[in-house]
Coordinates of C-alpha atoms in Angstrom, one line a residue:
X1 CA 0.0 0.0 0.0
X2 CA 1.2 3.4 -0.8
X3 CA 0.8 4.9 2.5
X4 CA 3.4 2.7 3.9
X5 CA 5.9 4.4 2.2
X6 CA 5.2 8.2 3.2
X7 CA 2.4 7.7 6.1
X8 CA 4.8 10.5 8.1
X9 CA 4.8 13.5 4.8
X10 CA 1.6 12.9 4.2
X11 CA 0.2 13.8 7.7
X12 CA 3.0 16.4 7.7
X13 CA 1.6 18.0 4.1
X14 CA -2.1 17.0 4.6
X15 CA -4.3 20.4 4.9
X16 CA -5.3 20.8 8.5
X17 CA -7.9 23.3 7.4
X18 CA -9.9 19.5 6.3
X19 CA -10.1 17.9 9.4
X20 CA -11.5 20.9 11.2
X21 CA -14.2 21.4 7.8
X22 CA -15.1 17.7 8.5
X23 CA -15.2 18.0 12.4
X24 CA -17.4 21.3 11.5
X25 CA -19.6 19.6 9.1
X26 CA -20.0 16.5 11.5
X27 CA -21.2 18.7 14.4
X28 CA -24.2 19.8 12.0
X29 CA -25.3 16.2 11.0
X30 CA -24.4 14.6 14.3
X31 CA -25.5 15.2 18.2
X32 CA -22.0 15.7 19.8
X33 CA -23.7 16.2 23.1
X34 CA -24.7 12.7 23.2
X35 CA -21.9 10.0 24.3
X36 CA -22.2 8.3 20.6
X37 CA -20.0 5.0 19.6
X38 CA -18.0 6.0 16.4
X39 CA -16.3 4.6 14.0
X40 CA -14.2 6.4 12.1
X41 CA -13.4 4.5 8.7
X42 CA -9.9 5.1 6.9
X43 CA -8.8 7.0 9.9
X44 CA -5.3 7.8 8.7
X45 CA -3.2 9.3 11.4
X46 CA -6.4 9.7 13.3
X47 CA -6.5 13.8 13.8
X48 CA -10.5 13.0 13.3
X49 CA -10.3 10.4 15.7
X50 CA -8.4 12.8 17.9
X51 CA -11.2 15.7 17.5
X52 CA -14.2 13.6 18.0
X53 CA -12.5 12.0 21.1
X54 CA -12.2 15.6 22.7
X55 CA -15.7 16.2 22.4
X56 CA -16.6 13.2 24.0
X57 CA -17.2 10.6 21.4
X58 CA -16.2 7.0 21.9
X59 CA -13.9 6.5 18.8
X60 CA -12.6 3.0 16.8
X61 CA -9.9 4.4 14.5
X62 CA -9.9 1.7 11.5
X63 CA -7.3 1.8 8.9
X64 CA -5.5 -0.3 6.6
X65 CA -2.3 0.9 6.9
X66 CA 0.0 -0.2 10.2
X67 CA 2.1 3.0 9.6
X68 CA -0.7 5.4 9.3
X69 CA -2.6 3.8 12.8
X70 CA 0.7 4.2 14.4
X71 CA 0.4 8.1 13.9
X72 CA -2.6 8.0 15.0
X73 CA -1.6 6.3 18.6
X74 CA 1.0 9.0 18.6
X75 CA -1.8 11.3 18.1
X76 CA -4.3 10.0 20.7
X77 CA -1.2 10.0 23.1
X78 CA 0.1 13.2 22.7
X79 CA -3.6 14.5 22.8
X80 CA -4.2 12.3 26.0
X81 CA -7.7 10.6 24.6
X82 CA -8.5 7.3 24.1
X83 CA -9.4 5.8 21.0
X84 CA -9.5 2.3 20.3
X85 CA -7.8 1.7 16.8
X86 CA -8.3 -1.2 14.8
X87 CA -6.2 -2.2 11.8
X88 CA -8.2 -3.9 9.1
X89 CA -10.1 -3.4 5.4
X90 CA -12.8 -2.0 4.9
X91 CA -14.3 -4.5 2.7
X92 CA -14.4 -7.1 6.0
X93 CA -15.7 -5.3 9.4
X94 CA -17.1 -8.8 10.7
X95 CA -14.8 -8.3 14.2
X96 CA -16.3 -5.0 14.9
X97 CA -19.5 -4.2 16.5
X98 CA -22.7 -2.3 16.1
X99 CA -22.3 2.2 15.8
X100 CA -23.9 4.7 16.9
X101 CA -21.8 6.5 13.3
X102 CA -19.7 5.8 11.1
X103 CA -17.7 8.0 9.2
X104 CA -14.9 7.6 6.0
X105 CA -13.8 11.0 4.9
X106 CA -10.8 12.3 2.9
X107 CA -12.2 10.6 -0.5
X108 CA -11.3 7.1 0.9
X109 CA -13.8 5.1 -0.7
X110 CA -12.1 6.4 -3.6
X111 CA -9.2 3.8 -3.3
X112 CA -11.8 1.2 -4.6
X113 CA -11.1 0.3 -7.1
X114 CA -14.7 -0.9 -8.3
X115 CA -18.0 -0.3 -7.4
X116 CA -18.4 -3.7 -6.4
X117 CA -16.2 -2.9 -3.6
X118 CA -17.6 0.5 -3.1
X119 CA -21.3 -1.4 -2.6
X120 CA -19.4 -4.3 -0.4
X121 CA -18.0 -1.8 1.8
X122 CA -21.7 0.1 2.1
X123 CA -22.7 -3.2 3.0
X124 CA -20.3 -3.6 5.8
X125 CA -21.4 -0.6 7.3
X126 CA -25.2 -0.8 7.6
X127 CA -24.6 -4.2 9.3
X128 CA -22.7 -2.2 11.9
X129 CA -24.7 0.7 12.2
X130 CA -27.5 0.7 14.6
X131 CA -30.7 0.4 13.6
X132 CA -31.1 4.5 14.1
X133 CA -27.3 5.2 13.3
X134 CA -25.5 7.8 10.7
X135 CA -23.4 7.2 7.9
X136 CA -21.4 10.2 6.7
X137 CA -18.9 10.1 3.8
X138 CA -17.3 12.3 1.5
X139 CA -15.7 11.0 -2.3
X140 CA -14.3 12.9 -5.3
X141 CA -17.2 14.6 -7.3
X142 CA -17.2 14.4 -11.3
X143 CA -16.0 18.4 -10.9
X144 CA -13.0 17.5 -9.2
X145 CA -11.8 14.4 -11.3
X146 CA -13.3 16.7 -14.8
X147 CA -12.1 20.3 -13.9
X148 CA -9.5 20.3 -10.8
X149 CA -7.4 17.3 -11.0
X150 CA -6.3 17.5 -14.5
X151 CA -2.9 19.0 -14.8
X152 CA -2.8 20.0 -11.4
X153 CA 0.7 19.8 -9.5
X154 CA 1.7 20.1 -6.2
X155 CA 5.4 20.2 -4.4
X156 CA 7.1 20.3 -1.5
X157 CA 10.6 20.8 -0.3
X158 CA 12.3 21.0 3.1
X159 CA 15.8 19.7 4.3
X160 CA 15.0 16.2 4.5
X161 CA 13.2 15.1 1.3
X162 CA 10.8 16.5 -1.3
X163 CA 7.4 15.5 -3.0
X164 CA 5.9 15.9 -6.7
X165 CA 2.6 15.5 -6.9
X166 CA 1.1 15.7 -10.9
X167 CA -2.5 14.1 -11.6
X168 CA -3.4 13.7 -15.1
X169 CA -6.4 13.0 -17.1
X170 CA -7.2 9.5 -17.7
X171 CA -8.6 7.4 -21.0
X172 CA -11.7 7.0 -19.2
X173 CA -14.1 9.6 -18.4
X174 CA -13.9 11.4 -14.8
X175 CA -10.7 9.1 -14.6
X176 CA -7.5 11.0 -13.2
X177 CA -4.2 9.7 -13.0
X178 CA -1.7 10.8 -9.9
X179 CA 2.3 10.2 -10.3
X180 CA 3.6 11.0 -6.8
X181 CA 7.4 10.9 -6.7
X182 CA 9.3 11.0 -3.4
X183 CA 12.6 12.3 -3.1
X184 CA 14.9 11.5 0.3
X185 CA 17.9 14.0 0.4

């Protein structure tokens, strides 16, 4: 998996500014008052995890990647909150329980590759949802794969290693390519 190869740059280069739009967005849809049992899908270094565990939410931090969940114990430490994390797919949450919600943000259903697995992982989660639970998501729209990711480019330099970033448009419609090259020093 890709992220075991630069978990640490991108947590360091990821866009704060989105985890506090997502923890903003998830205090309209979801009573943060109430003691609610959360799962929070693709949890990545966990800063999510980390939010919703501040305000009182009882978070399962479930990721793929070893490397990633290991920033995200860092995180929970450092941040002194408890958060149960969980490393696993999430086509296959069979050894987790019922939640009160579940969320997957940062486009993660995105690294489906089909939407056979996009419907199996949908599947996974309303059989561990409560019967009156929420499901919140986020994904790439047609706009962003159409109009921003074509040709767009991002780098990044500091004394220890640098990052190109190029996405490209793909032989299939609303499909982007994205050649990320890593550079130690």
């Amino acid at each position: 998996m890709i992220y075991q190869s630069f978990a640490e740059l991108y947590d360091q280069l990821f866009d704060e500014d989105e985890y506090q739009n997502w923890f903003e967005y998830t205090q309209k849809e979801v009573d943060l008052s109430h003691k609610n049992n959360w799962l929070e899908l693709a949890c990545g270094a966990g800063r999510l995890v980390v939010q919703l565990a501040q305000h009182g939410q009882i978070v399962t931090g479930f990721d793929l990647s070893e490397e990633m969940l290991a920033l995200a114990e860092q995180h929970t430490r450092d941040a002194e909150v408890a958060a149960e994390l969980i490393q696993g797919n999430m086509l296959d949450l069979s050894e987790l329980e019922q939640f009160d919600v579940v969320s997957c943000y940062a486009d993660s259903f995105c690294y489906l590759p089909d939407e056979e697995q996009v419907l199996q992982s949908f599947s996974e989660v309303y059989k561990h949802l409560k019967s009156d639970g929420q499901f919140i998501f986020d994904v790439i729209t047609p706009y962003q794969t159409g109009v921003v990711y074509p040709g767009y480019m991002f780098n990044y330099q500091d004394d220890r290693q640098a990052f190109i970033w190029s996405s490209f448009e793909g032989e299939d419609k609303y499909h982007v390519e994205h050649d990320l090259t890593f550079l130690p020093k």
